[in-house]
PDB file of C-alpha atoms and ligand atoms in Angstrom:
ATOM      1  CA  MET A 176     -56.491 -91.170  13.980  1.00  0.00           C
ATOM      2  CA  GLU A 177     -52.625 -92.949  13.119  1.00  0.00           C
ATOM      3  CA  MET A 178     -50.262 -91.038  12.423  1.00  0.00           C
ATOM      4  CA  THR A 179     -50.592 -90.301   9.270  1.00  0.00           C
ATOM      5  CA  THR A 180     -48.713 -87.806   6.735  1.00  0.00           C
ATOM      6  CA  ASP A 181     -50.605 -85.265   6.832  1.00  0.00           C
ATOM      7  CA  LEU A 182     -50.331 -85.326  10.381  1.00  0.00           C
ATOM      8  CA  VAL A 183     -46.299 -85.309  10.356  1.00  0.00           C
ATOM      9  CA  ARG A 184     -46.818 -82.873   7.668  1.00  0.00           C
ATOM     10  CA  ALA A 185     -49.060 -80.969   9.443  1.00  0.00           C
ATOM     11  CA  ARG A 186     -47.217 -80.932  13.692  1.00  0.00           C
ATOM     12  CA  SER A 187     -44.036 -79.486  11.398  1.00  0.00           C
ATOM     13  CA  LEU A 188     -45.554 -76.864  10.441  1.00  0.00           C
ATOM     14  CA  VAL A 189     -47.665 -75.875  13.459  1.00  0.00           C
ATOM     15  CA  GLN A 190     -43.497 -76.059  15.172  1.00  0.00           C
ATOM     16  CA  ARG A 191     -41.723 -74.380  12.579  1.00  0.00           C
ATOM     17  CA  ALA A 192     -44.244 -71.376  12.541  1.00  0.00           C
ATOM     18  CA  GLY A 193     -43.527 -67.728  14.087  1.00  0.00           C
ATOM     19  CA  ARG A 194     -46.907 -66.968  14.023  1.00  0.00           C
ATOM     20  CA  ILE A 195     -49.774 -68.778  14.173  1.00  0.00           C
ATOM     21  CA  VAL A 196     -53.813 -67.442  14.092  1.00  0.00           C
ATOM     22  CA  VAL A 197     -56.379 -69.446  14.834  1.00  0.00           C
ATOM     23  CA  LEU A 198     -59.973 -69.409  13.151  1.00  0.00           C
ATOM     24  CA  THR A 199     -62.610 -72.009  15.047  1.00  0.00           C
ATOM     25  CA  GLY A 200     -66.197 -72.173  14.426  1.00  0.00           C
ATOM     26  CA  ALA A 201     -68.916 -74.187  16.232  1.00  0.00           C
ATOM     27  CA  GLY A 202     -66.785 -77.920  15.305  1.00  0.00           C
ATOM     28  CA  VAL A 203     -64.573 -76.783  17.795  1.00  0.00           C
ATOM     29  CA  SER A 204     -67.399 -77.314  20.877  1.00  0.00           C
ATOM     30  CA  ALA A 205     -68.931 -79.957  19.019  1.00  0.00           C
ATOM     31  CA  GLU A 206     -67.259 -82.423  21.505  1.00  0.00           C
ATOM     32  CA  SER A 207     -68.376 -80.569  24.168  1.00  0.00           C
ATOM     33  CA  GLY A 208     -72.195 -81.059  23.240  1.00  0.00           C
ATOM     34  CA  VAL A 209     -72.273 -77.990  21.811  1.00  0.00           C
ATOM     35  CA  PRO A 210     -74.977 -77.818  18.704  1.00  0.00           C
ATOM     36  CA  THR A 211     -73.269 -76.715  14.811  1.00  0.00           C
ATOM     37  CA  PHE A 212     -75.357 -74.195  13.225  1.00  0.00           C
ATOM     38  CA  ARG A 213     -75.804 -76.087  10.485  1.00  0.00           C
ATOM     39  CA  GLY A 214     -75.295 -79.593  11.319  1.00  0.00           C
ATOM     40  CA  ALA A 215     -77.601 -81.895  12.976  1.00  0.00           C
ATOM     41  CA  GLY A 216     -78.534 -80.535  16.589  1.00  0.00           C
ATOM     42  CA  GLY A 217     -78.230 -77.141  15.133  1.00  0.00           C
ATOM     43  CA  LEU A 218     -82.161 -76.713  15.556  1.00  0.00           C
ATOM     44  CA  TRP A 219     -84.693 -75.310  17.966  1.00  0.00           C
ATOM     45  CA  ARG A 220     -88.149 -75.727  17.345  1.00  0.00           C
ATOM     46  CA  ASN A 221     -87.665 -76.146  13.695  1.00  0.00           C
ATOM     47  CA  PHE A 222     -86.172 -72.261  13.176  1.00  0.00           C
ATOM     48  CA  ARG A 223     -82.249 -71.874  11.832  1.00  0.00           C
ATOM     49  CA  PRO A 224     -79.832 -69.949  12.983  1.00  0.00           C
ATOM     50  CA  GLU A 225     -80.221 -67.266   9.983  1.00  0.00           C
ATOM     51  CA  GLU A 226     -83.944 -67.111  11.186  1.00  0.00           C
ATOM     52  CA  LEU A 227     -83.272 -65.933  14.382  1.00  0.00           C
ATOM     53  CA  ALA A 228     -79.709 -63.743  14.937  1.00  0.00           C
ATOM     54  CA  THR A 229     -81.343 -61.066  13.073  1.00  0.00           C
ATOM     55  CA  PRO A 230     -82.384 -58.446  14.247  1.00  0.00           C
ATOM     56  CA  GLU A 231     -85.093 -58.203  11.993  1.00  0.00           C
ATOM     57  CA  ALA A 232     -86.209 -61.393  14.386  1.00  0.00           C
ATOM     58  CA  PHE A 233     -85.442 -59.355  17.259  1.00  0.00           C
ATOM     59  CA  ALA A 234     -87.878 -56.322  16.265  1.00  0.00           C
ATOM     60  CA  ARG A 235     -90.676 -58.527  15.539  1.00  0.00           C
ATOM     61  CA  ASP A 236     -90.740 -60.819  18.499  1.00  0.00           C
ATOM     62  CA  PRO A 237     -87.546 -60.246  21.031  1.00  0.00           C
ATOM     63  CA  GLU A 238     -89.508 -62.384  23.363  1.00  0.00           C
ATOM     64  CA  LEU A 239     -88.406 -65.444  20.758  1.00  0.00           C
ATOM     65  CA  VAL A 240     -85.178 -65.075  20.099  1.00  0.00           C
ATOM     66  CA  TRP A 241     -84.273 -64.482  24.306  1.00  0.00           C
ATOM     67  CA  GLU A 242     -86.288 -67.238  24.986  1.00  0.00           C
ATOM     68  CA  TRP A 243     -83.060 -69.050  21.815  1.00  0.00           C
ATOM     69  CA  TYR A 244     -80.344 -67.420  23.951  1.00  0.00           C
ATOM     70  CA  ARG A 245     -81.611 -68.273  26.806  1.00  0.00           C
ATOM     71  CA  TRP A 246     -81.850 -71.717  26.350  1.00  0.00           C
ATOM     72  CA  ARG A 247     -78.248 -71.614  24.430  1.00  0.00           C
ATOM     73  CA  ARG A 248     -76.475 -69.881  27.465  1.00  0.00           C
ATOM     74  CA  GLU A 249     -78.166 -72.275  29.714  1.00  0.00           C
ATOM     75  CA  LEU A 250     -77.288 -75.248  27.978  1.00  0.00           C
ATOM     76  CA  VAL A 251     -73.290 -73.754  27.301  1.00  0.00           C
ATOM     77  CA  GLN A 252     -72.804 -73.157  30.560  1.00  0.00           C
ATOM     78  CA  ASN A 253     -73.816 -77.110  31.365  1.00  0.00           C
ATOM     79  CA  CYS A 254     -70.435 -77.401  28.656  1.00  0.00           C
ATOM     80  CA  GLU A 255     -66.951 -77.761  29.161  1.00  0.00           C
ATOM     81  CA  PRO A 256     -63.913 -77.146  26.841  1.00  0.00           C
ATOM     82  CA  ASN A 257     -62.810 -80.336  25.258  1.00  0.00           C
ATOM     83  CA  ALA A 258     -59.393 -81.603  24.663  1.00  0.00           C
ATOM     84  CA  ALA A 259     -59.102 -79.895  21.645  1.00  0.00           C
ATOM     85  CA  HIS A 260     -59.905 -75.996  23.482  1.00  0.00           C
ATOM     86  CA  HIS A 261     -57.238 -76.826  25.607  1.00  0.00           C
ATOM     87  CA  ALA A 262     -54.623 -78.249  24.075  1.00  0.00           C
ATOM     88  CA  LEU A 263     -55.630 -74.622  21.767  1.00  0.00           C
ATOM     89  CA  ALA A 264     -55.513 -72.534  25.198  1.00  0.00           C
ATOM     90  CA  THR A 265     -51.795 -74.106  25.713  1.00  0.00           C
ATOM     91  CA  LEU A 266     -50.357 -73.825  22.239  1.00  0.00           C
ATOM     92  CA  ALA A 267     -51.273 -70.168  23.116  1.00  0.00           C
ATOM     93  CA  LEU A 268     -49.379 -69.892  26.658  1.00  0.00           C
ATOM     94  CA  SER A 269     -46.479 -71.936  25.483  1.00  0.00           C
ATOM     95  CA  ARG A 270     -45.241 -69.806  22.906  1.00  0.00           C
ATOM     96  CA  ASP A 271     -45.320 -66.850  21.650  1.00  0.00           C
ATOM     97  CA  GLY A 272     -47.849 -65.315  18.739  1.00  0.00           C
ATOM     98  CA  VAL A 273     -50.378 -67.523  18.905  1.00  0.00           C
ATOM     99  CA  ARG A 274     -53.694 -65.782  18.574  1.00  0.00           C
ATOM    100  CA  ILE A 275     -56.906 -68.097  18.709  1.00  0.00           C
ATOM    101  CA  VAL A 276     -59.565 -65.817  16.827  1.00  0.00           C
ATOM    102  CA  THR A 277     -62.996 -67.330  17.113  1.00  0.00           C
ATOM    103  CA  GLN A 278     -66.852 -67.353  15.400  1.00  0.00           C
ATOM    104  CA  ASN A 279     -68.569 -68.992  18.204  1.00  0.00           C
ATOM    105  CA  VAL A 280     -70.071 -66.854  21.200  1.00  0.00           C
ATOM    106  CA  ASP A 281     -70.323 -70.321  23.213  1.00  0.00           C
ATOM    107  CA  GLY A 282     -66.962 -68.561  26.026  1.00  0.00           C
ATOM    108  CA  LEU A 283     -65.101 -72.046  25.783  1.00  0.00           C
ATOM    109  CA  HIS A 284     -62.493 -70.900  24.450  1.00  0.00           C
ATOM    110  CA  ALA A 285     -61.899 -68.148  27.791  1.00  0.00           C
ATOM    111  CA  ARG A 286     -62.967 -70.916  30.149  1.00  0.00           C
ATOM    112  CA  ALA A 287     -60.203 -73.532  28.384  1.00  0.00           C
ATOM    113  CA  ALA A 288     -58.173 -70.131  28.535  1.00  0.00           C
ATOM    114  CA  VAL A 289     -58.550 -69.803  32.178  1.00  0.00           C
ATOM    115  CA  ALA A 290     -58.591 -72.875  32.952  1.00  0.00           C
ATOM    116  CA  ARG A 291     -54.970 -73.841  31.812  1.00  0.00           C
ATOM    117  CA  ALA A 292     -53.560 -70.382  32.571  1.00  0.00           C
ATOM    118  CA  THR A 293     -53.947 -71.425  36.366  1.00  0.00           C
ATOM    119  CA  ALA A 294     -52.566 -75.251  35.491  1.00  0.00           C
ATOM    120  CA  LEU A 295     -49.265 -73.428  33.931  1.00  0.00           C
ATOM    121  CA  GLY A 296     -48.905 -70.380  36.350  1.00  0.00           C
ATOM    122  CA  ALA A 297     -48.674 -68.002  32.865  1.00  0.00           C
ATOM    123  CA  ARG A 298     -51.208 -64.492  32.151  1.00  0.00           C
ATOM    124  CA  VAL A 299     -54.328 -66.507  31.260  1.00  0.00           C
ATOM    125  CA  ASP A 300     -54.892 -62.910  28.027  1.00  0.00           C
ATOM    126  CA  ALA A 301     -52.227 -64.370  25.622  1.00  0.00           C
ATOM    127  CA  ALA A 302     -54.782 -67.223  25.568  1.00  0.00           C
ATOM    128  CA  PHE A 303     -57.931 -65.289  25.557  1.00  0.00           C
ATOM    129  CA  PRO A 304     -59.842 -65.500  22.501  1.00  0.00           C
ATOM    130  CA  LEU A 305     -60.861 -62.670  19.974  1.00  0.00           C
ATOM    131  CA  GLU A 306     -64.281 -63.266  19.791  1.00  0.00           C
ATOM    132  CA  LEU A 307     -65.004 -61.812  16.379  1.00  0.00           C
ATOM    133  CA  HIS A 308     -69.590 -62.542  17.093  1.00  0.00           C
ATOM    134  CA  GLY A 309     -69.547 -61.482  20.070  1.00  0.00           C
ATOM    135  CA  SER A 310     -71.004 -64.043  23.415  1.00  0.00           C
ATOM    136  CA  ILE A 311     -73.933 -64.909  24.564  1.00  0.00           C
ATOM    137  CA  LEU A 312     -72.803 -64.983  27.855  1.00  0.00           C
ATOM    138  CA  ARG A 313     -73.398 -61.350  27.664  1.00  0.00           C
ATOM    139  CA  SER A 314     -76.038 -58.861  26.937  1.00  0.00           C
ATOM    140  CA  ARG A 315     -75.867 -54.770  26.366  1.00  0.00           C
ATOM    141  CA  CYS A 316     -78.449 -53.050  26.063  1.00  0.00           C
ATOM    142  CA  THR A 317     -79.989 -51.303  22.644  1.00  0.00           C
ATOM    143  CA  ARG A 318     -79.761 -47.819  23.681  1.00  0.00           C
ATOM    144  CA  CYS A 319     -77.062 -46.809  25.354  1.00  0.00           C
ATOM    145  CA  GLU A 320     -74.149 -49.581  24.725  1.00  0.00           C
ATOM    146  CA  THR A 321     -74.176 -51.024  28.390  1.00  0.00           C
ATOM    147  CA  ARG A 322     -72.294 -54.511  27.942  1.00  0.00           C
ATOM    148  CA  LEU A 323     -73.833 -56.286  31.425  1.00  0.00           C
ATOM    149  CA  GLY A 324     -72.929 -60.130  32.499  1.00  0.00           C
ATOM    150  CA  ASP A 325     -75.232 -62.613  33.177  1.00  0.00           C
ATOM    151  CA  ASP A 326     -78.640 -60.446  33.237  1.00  0.00           C
ATOM    152  CA  THR A 327     -81.781 -61.544  34.772  1.00  0.00           C
ATOM    153  CA  GLN A 328     -83.815 -58.964  33.734  1.00  0.00           C
ATOM    154  CA  ALA A 329     -84.880 -58.204  30.039  1.00  0.00           C
ATOM    155  CA  ARG A 330     -84.835 -53.533  31.027  1.00  0.00           C
ATOM    156  CA  CYS A 331     -81.152 -51.367  31.357  1.00  0.00           C
ATOM    157  CA  ALA A 332     -81.052 -50.143  34.763  1.00  0.00           C
ATOM    158  CA  ARG A 333     -79.555 -46.830  33.206  1.00  0.00           C
ATOM    159  CA  CYS A 334     -81.718 -46.319  30.439  1.00  0.00           C
ATOM    160  CA  GLY A 335     -84.378 -48.345  30.543  1.00  0.00           C
ATOM    161  CA  ALA A 336     -84.015 -50.043  27.184  1.00  0.00           C
ATOM    162  CA  ARG A 337     -84.529 -53.677  25.758  1.00  0.00           C
ATOM    163  CA  LEU A 338     -80.508 -55.350  26.412  1.00  0.00           C
ATOM    164  CA  ARG A 339     -80.087 -57.648  23.249  1.00  0.00           C
ATOM    165  CA  PRO A 340     -77.377 -60.153  23.547  1.00  0.00           C
ATOM    166  CA  ASP A 341     -73.808 -58.950  22.990  1.00  0.00           C
ATOM    167  CA  VAL A 342     -73.911 -61.127  19.812  1.00  0.00           C
ATOM    168  CA  VAL A 343     -73.108 -60.160  15.980  1.00  0.00           C
ATOM    169  CA  TRP A 344     -76.349 -61.001  14.191  1.00  0.00           C
ATOM    170  CA  PHE A 345     -77.017 -61.913  10.754  1.00  0.00           C
ATOM    171  CA  GLY A 346     -76.496 -58.392   8.089  1.00  0.00           C
ATOM    172  CA  GLU A 347     -75.442 -56.188  11.626  1.00  0.00           C
ATOM    173  CA  MET A 348     -71.043 -55.235  11.275  1.00  0.00           C
ATOM    174  CA  LEU A 349     -68.477 -56.736  13.044  1.00  0.00           C
ATOM    175  CA  ASP A 350     -66.809 -54.447  15.790  1.00  0.00           C
ATOM    176  CA  PRO A 351     -64.261 -53.030  12.889  1.00  0.00           C
ATOM    177  CA  ASP A 352     -61.804 -52.294  15.989  1.00  0.00           C
ATOM    178  CA  VAL A 353     -62.117 -56.289  16.268  1.00  0.00           C
ATOM    179  CA  ILE A 354     -62.212 -57.642  12.584  1.00  0.00           C
ATOM    180  CA  GLY A 355     -59.127 -55.079  12.192  1.00  0.00           C
ATOM    181  CA  GLU A 356     -57.243 -57.213  14.458  1.00  0.00           C
ATOM    182  CA  ALA A 357     -58.547 -60.147  12.736  1.00  0.00           C
ATOM    183  CA  GLN A 358     -56.894 -59.567   9.893  1.00  0.00           C
ATOM    184  CA  ARG A 359     -54.120 -57.551  11.088  1.00  0.00           C
ATOM    185  CA  LEU A 360     -52.977 -61.072  12.899  1.00  0.00           C
ATOM    186  CA  ALA A 361     -54.098 -63.234   9.516  1.00  0.00           C
ATOM    187  CA  ARG A 362     -51.840 -60.952   7.607  1.00  0.00           C
ATOM    188  CA  ASN A 363     -48.787 -61.497   9.105  1.00  0.00           C
ATOM    189  CA  ALA A 364     -49.272 -65.414   9.980  1.00  0.00           C
ATOM    190  CA  ASP A 365     -47.063 -67.697   8.522  1.00  0.00           C
ATOM    191  CA  LEU A 366     -50.048 -69.859   9.379  1.00  0.00           C
ATOM    192  CA  CYS A 367     -53.369 -69.547   9.704  1.00  0.00           C
ATOM    193  CA  LEU A 368     -54.896 -73.631  11.689  1.00  0.00           C
ATOM    194  CA  VAL A 369     -58.631 -73.339  10.673  1.00  0.00           C
ATOM    195  CA  VAL A 370     -60.124 -75.910  13.112  1.00  0.00           C
ATOM    196  CA  GLY A 371     -64.191 -76.499  12.947  1.00  0.00           C
ATOM    197  CA  THR A 372     -66.285 -74.399  10.256  1.00  0.00           C
ATOM    198  CA  SER A 373     -67.450 -74.302   6.837  1.00  0.00           C
ATOM    199  CA  ALA A 374     -65.922 -71.175   6.185  1.00  0.00           C
ATOM    200  CA  ILE A 375     -69.403 -69.433   4.435  1.00  0.00           C
ATOM    201  CA  VAL A 376     -69.775 -66.854   7.204  1.00  0.00           C
ATOM    202  CA  TYR A 377     -68.138 -63.318   6.160  1.00  0.00           C
ATOM    203  CA  PRO A 378     -66.465 -61.565   6.776  1.00  0.00           C
ATOM    204  CA  ALA A 379     -64.183 -64.636   9.144  1.00  0.00           C
ATOM    205  CA  ALA A 380     -64.299 -67.043   6.796  1.00  0.00           C
ATOM    206  CA  GLY A 381     -62.384 -64.599   5.005  1.00  0.00           C
ATOM    207  CA  LEU A 382     -59.518 -64.538   7.161  1.00  0.00           C
ATOM    208  CA  ALA A 383     -57.636 -68.092   6.273  1.00  0.00           C
ATOM    209  CA  SER A 384     -56.617 -67.316   3.062  1.00  0.00           C
ATOM    210  CA  LEU A 385     -54.789 -64.048   4.210  1.00  0.00           C
ATOM    211  CA  ALA A 386     -51.953 -66.238   6.374  1.00  0.00           C
ATOM    212  CA  ARG A 387     -49.286 -67.254   4.424  1.00  0.00           C
ATOM    213  CA  ALA A 388     -50.132 -71.183   5.279  1.00  0.00           C
ATOM    214  CA  VAL A 389     -53.678 -73.438   5.714  1.00  0.00           C
ATOM    215  CA  ILE A 390     -54.089 -76.552   7.753  1.00  0.00           C
ATOM    216  CA  GLU A 391     -57.450 -77.190   8.259  1.00  0.00           C
ATOM    217  CA  VAL A 392     -59.482 -79.861  10.726  1.00  0.00           C
ATOM    218  CA  ASN A 393     -62.330 -81.079   9.856  1.00  0.00           C
ATOM    219  CA  PRO A 394     -64.277 -84.338   9.106  1.00  0.00           C
ATOM    220  CA  ASP A 395     -65.969 -83.170   5.928  1.00  0.00           C
ATOM    221  CA  VAL A 396     -64.781 -81.007   2.732  1.00  0.00           C
ATOM    222  CA  THR A 397     -65.414 -76.946   2.804  1.00  0.00           C
ATOM    223  CA  PRO A 398     -64.764 -74.433   0.349  1.00  0.00           C
ATOM    224  CA  LEU A 399     -61.680 -74.347   1.932  1.00  0.00           C
ATOM    225  CA  THR A 400     -60.492 -77.711   1.359  1.00  0.00           C
ATOM    226  CA  SER A 401     -59.076 -77.142  -1.907  1.00  0.00           C
ATOM    227  CA  THR A 402     -57.119 -73.835  -1.230  1.00  0.00           C
ATOM    228  CA  ALA A 403     -55.581 -75.558   2.435  1.00  0.00           C
ATOM    229  CA  ASP A 404     -52.052 -76.932   2.139  1.00  0.00           C
ATOM    230  CA  ILE A 405     -53.052 -79.073   4.468  1.00  0.00           C
ATOM    231  CA  SER A 406     -56.735 -80.354   5.266  1.00  0.00           C
ATOM    232  CA  LEU A 407     -57.034 -83.375   8.328  1.00  0.00           C
ATOM    233  CA  ARG A 408     -59.366 -85.195   8.294  1.00  0.00           C
ATOM    234  CA  GLY A 409     -61.329 -85.667  11.575  1.00  0.00           C
ATOM    235  CA  THR A 410     -62.569 -84.111  14.819  1.00  0.00           C
ATOM    236  CA  ALA A 411     -61.175 -81.342  16.744  1.00  0.00           C
ATOM    237  CA  GLY A 412     -61.002 -83.433  19.509  1.00  0.00           C
ATOM    238  CA  ALA A 413     -59.198 -86.093  17.834  1.00  0.00           C
ATOM    239  CA  VAL A 414     -56.907 -84.201  15.501  1.00  0.00           C
ATOM    240  CA  VAL A 415     -55.776 -81.032  17.548  1.00  0.00           C
ATOM    241  CA  PRO A 416     -53.911 -82.908  20.694  1.00  0.00           C
ATOM    242  CA  GLN A 417     -51.953 -84.277  18.029  1.00  0.00           C
ATOM    243  CA  LEU A 418     -50.614 -81.298  16.232  1.00  0.00           C
ATOM    244  CA  ILE A 419     -50.153 -80.027  19.299  1.00  0.00           C
TER     245      ILE A 419
HETATM  246  C1  BV8 B 782     -71.921 -58.709   7.756  1.00  0.00           C
HETATM  247  C2  BV8 B 782     -73.516 -64.629  16.559  1.00  0.00           C
HETATM  248  C3  BV8 B 782     -72.388 -56.768   6.103  1.00  0.00           C
HETATM  249  C4  BV8 B 782     -75.280 -64.665  16.299  1.00  0.00           C
HETATM  250  C5  BV8 B 782     -73.675 -65.299  13.652  1.00  0.00           C
HETATM  251  C6  BV8 B 782     -77.218 -62.602   2.747  1.00  0.00           C
HETATM  252  C7  BV8 B 782     -78.463 -61.802   3.694  1.00  0.00           C
HETATM  253  C8  BV8 B 782     -77.862 -61.311   5.188  1.00  0.00           C
HETATM  254  C9  BV8 B 782     -76.334 -61.426   5.012  1.00  0.00           C
HETATM  255  C10 BV8 B 782     -75.678 -61.680   4.117  1.00  0.00           C
HETATM  256  C11 BV8 B 782     -75.970 -62.490   3.423  1.00  0.00           C
HETATM  257  N1  BV8 B 782     -75.391 -63.644   2.197  1.00  0.00           N
HETATM  258  C12 BV8 B 782     -73.928 -62.668   2.766  1.00  0.00           C
HETATM  259  C13 BV8 B 782     -74.620 -62.359   4.090  1.00  0.00           C
HETATM  260  C14 BV8 B 782     -72.875 -61.932   4.766  1.00  0.00           C
HETATM  261  C15 BV8 B 782     -73.542 -62.841   6.076  1.00  0.00           C
HETATM  262  C16 BV8 B 782     -72.832 -64.091   5.253  1.00  0.00           C
HETATM  263  O1  BV8 B 782     -71.953 -64.160   5.831  1.00  0.00           O
HETATM  264  N2  BV8 B 782     -73.753 -64.864   5.772  1.00  0.00           N
HETATM  265  C17 BV8 B 782     -74.109 -66.394   5.453  1.00  0.00           C
HETATM  266  C18 BV8 B 782     -74.683 -67.409   5.631  1.00  0.00           C
HETATM  267  C19 BV8 B 782     -74.183 -66.697   3.908  1.00  0.00           C
HETATM  268  N3  BV8 B 782     -72.217 -62.388   6.990  1.00  0.00           N
HETATM  269  C20 BV8 B 782     -73.220 -61.255   7.799  1.00  0.00           C
HETATM  270  O2  BV8 B 782     -74.004 -60.761   7.974  1.00  0.00           O
HETATM  271  C21 BV8 B 782     -72.091 -60.885   8.713  1.00  0.00           C
HETATM  272  N4  BV8 B 782     -72.172 -59.784   8.807  1.00  0.00           N
HETATM  273  O3  BV8 B 782     -71.799 -59.026   6.426  1.00  0.00           O
HETATM  274  O4  BV8 B 782     -72.324 -57.587   7.526  1.00  0.00           O
HETATM  275  C22 BV8 B 782     -73.187 -55.232   6.223  1.00  0.00           C
HETATM  276  C23 BV8 B 782     -71.922 -54.904   4.982  1.00  0.00           C
HETATM  277  C24 BV8 B 782     -72.395 -53.402   5.285  1.00  0.00           C
HETATM  278  C25 BV8 B 782     -73.422 -53.162   6.348  1.00  0.00           C
HETATM  279  C26 BV8 B 782     -74.108 -54.314   6.807  1.00  0.00           C
HETATM  280  C27 BV8 B 782     -73.450 -54.911   6.788  1.00  0.00           C
HETATM  281  C28 BV8 B 782     -72.041 -61.210  10.902  1.00  0.00           C
HETATM  282  C29 BV8 B 782     -71.627 -62.618  10.344  1.00  0.00           C
HETATM  283  C30 BV8 B 782     -72.601 -62.915  11.703  1.00  0.00           C
HETATM  284  C31 BV8 B 782     -73.126 -63.890  11.955  1.00  0.00           C
HETATM  285  N5  BV8 B 782     -73.071 -64.671  14.069  1.00  0.00           N
HETATM  286  N6  BV8 B 782     -73.031 -65.468  15.169  1.00  0.00           N
HETATM  287  C32 BV8 B 782     -75.567 -66.654  17.184  1.00  0.00           C
HETATM  288  O5  BV8 B 782     -74.550 -66.873  16.649  1.00  0.00           O
HETATM  289  O6  BV8 B 782     -76.551 -66.319  17.298  1.00  0.00           O
HETATM  290  S1  BV8 B 782     -72.272 -66.654  12.723  1.00  0.00           S
HETATM  291  C33 BV8 B 782     -72.796 -68.163  13.381  1.00  0.00           C
HETATM  292  O7  BV8 B 782     -72.265 -68.813  12.053  1.00  0.00           O
HETATM  293  C34 BV8 B 782     -71.361 -68.820  14.705  1.00  0.00           C
HETATM  294  O8  BV8 B 782     -70.946 -67.573  14.960  1.00  0.00           O
HETATM  295  C35 BV8 B 782     -71.321 -69.082  13.977  1.00  0.00           C
HETATM  296  O9  BV8 B 782     -69.578 -69.208  14.392  1.00  0.00           O
HETATM  297  C36 BV8 B 782     -70.879 -68.999  12.138  1.00  0.00           C
HETATM  298  C37 BV8 B 782     -70.785 -69.962  10.896  1.00  0.00           C
HETATM  299  O10 BV8 B 782     -70.472 -70.999  10.732  1.00  0.00           O
HETATM  300  P1  BV8 B 782     -69.898 -72.702  11.601  1.00  0.00           P
HETATM  301  O11 BV8 B 782     -69.039 -71.869  12.849  1.00  0.00           O
HETATM  302  O12 BV8 B 782     -68.898 -72.854  11.475  1.00  0.00           O
HETATM  303  O13 BV8 B 782     -70.927 -73.509  12.347  1.00  0.00           O
HETATM  304  P2  BV8 B 782     -71.500 -74.386  11.048  1.00  0.00           P
HETATM  305  O14 BV8 B 782     -71.951 -75.470  11.676  1.00  0.00           O
HETATM  306  O15 BV8 B 782     -71.602 -73.154  10.444  1.00  0.00           O
HETATM  307  O16 BV8 B 782     -70.170 -76.036  10.964  1.00  0.00           O
HETATM  308  C38 BV8 B 782     -69.194 -76.406  11.660  1.00  0.00           C
HETATM  309  C39 BV8 B 782     -68.266 -76.860  11.185  1.00  0.00           C
HETATM  310  O17 BV8 B 782     -67.802 -77.844  12.020  1.00  0.00           O
HETATM  311  C40 BV8 B 782     -68.722 -77.762   9.494  1.00  0.00           C
HETATM  312  O18 BV8 B 782     -68.226 -77.906   8.852  1.00  0.00           O
HETATM  313  C41 BV8 B 782     -68.949 -79.346  10.640  1.00  0.00           C
HETATM  314  O19 BV8 B 782     -67.964 -80.196   9.335  1.00  0.00           O
HETATM  315  C42 BV8 B 782     -67.442 -79.275  11.868  1.00  0.00           C
HETATM  316  N7  BV8 B 782     -67.574 -80.267  13.148  1.00  0.00           N
HETATM  317  C43 BV8 B 782     -68.551 -80.495  12.999  1.00  0.00           C
HETATM  318  N8  BV8 B 782     -67.872 -81.117  14.482  1.00  0.00           N
HETATM  319  C44 BV8 B 782     -66.462 -81.451  14.377  1.00  0.00           C
HETATM  320  C45 BV8 B 782     -66.561 -80.201  13.197  1.00  0.00           C
HETATM  321  N9  BV8 B 782     -65.442 -79.666  12.980  1.00  0.00           N
HETATM  322  C46 BV8 B 782     -64.143 -80.362  14.428  1.00  0.00           C
HETATM  323  N10 BV8 B 782     -64.791 -81.047  15.328  1.00  0.00           N
HETATM  324  C47 BV8 B 782     -65.691 -81.592  15.349  1.00  0.00           C
HETATM  325  N11 BV8 B 782     -66.035 -82.423  16.558  1.00  0.00           N
HETATM  326 ZN1   ZN B 783     -78.927 -48.483  28.313  1.00  0.00          ZN
END
């Protein structure tokens, strides 16, 4: 992507910003091979995510919902963080005041944080993302809230209740501490760098407008485009490394 004036302006905004919140969506993982929710390939057996990622779907057919999550878990474990994940992790590790807040549940930001922190000999937590919607790599008990890493059994070892993916479904509240921290970070941010989200899922999509300035990176136009200070029309893998 040639250095357009917008890219030059965006780069200087990133350099001058003190505190930056990076808000990412499924688009940041598209070049890693993870299907987005609303783009092509986001479907599984002709189900839309909004039909399966709900408490009602899980209550009605837990096995079908688990089958979808196991398929997604297997898929993301075979994907690698891409240049955008690594560039964002490097940004967060190389200067203070940068926090990554993600809607994604694929764990790729965390993997990039570990890889970059190891390479830079830095403490990983600065690049660890705030996961607004949880992670499909974890499960939790539907009764006693025990959380498990990579589990295989469907029942809680402690209380015998059914396990569920440790994600926030449509119609469920986000963890108040997590969304509260994300809103505090966005309110205090000089810049919100929005990468790869269709900006239609709330409350996450409402974070960008809390920051003093917004830069958007997306191949398509979104509801944020008209209010963003700069909107870079390109993919995360191509644009984000040039921004950092
Ligand atoms: C809540 C975890 C309130 C699960 C997710 C009617 C009924 C029920 C609820 C609602 C309703 N109407 C509105 C709501 C609220 C609802 C909502 O906002 N719905 C939307 C669809 C209208 N929100 C909720 O339900 C939230 N909870 O509001 O609770 C409440 C109040 C009181 C009491 C009880 C409850 C919970 C929302 C969380 C849902 N869980 N995920 C799972 O993943 O299995 S959200 C899911 O969508 C993913 O996390 C995803 O990240 C998120 C947003 O999607 P995007 O990330 O933006 O992905 P998408 O595919 O849409 O877009 C990709 C973008 O990338 C595109 O713009 C594309 O152009 C771009 N792109 C493509 N390639 C690239 C790229 N960009 C860069 N580079 C590329 N290469
Ligand atoms: Zn339990």
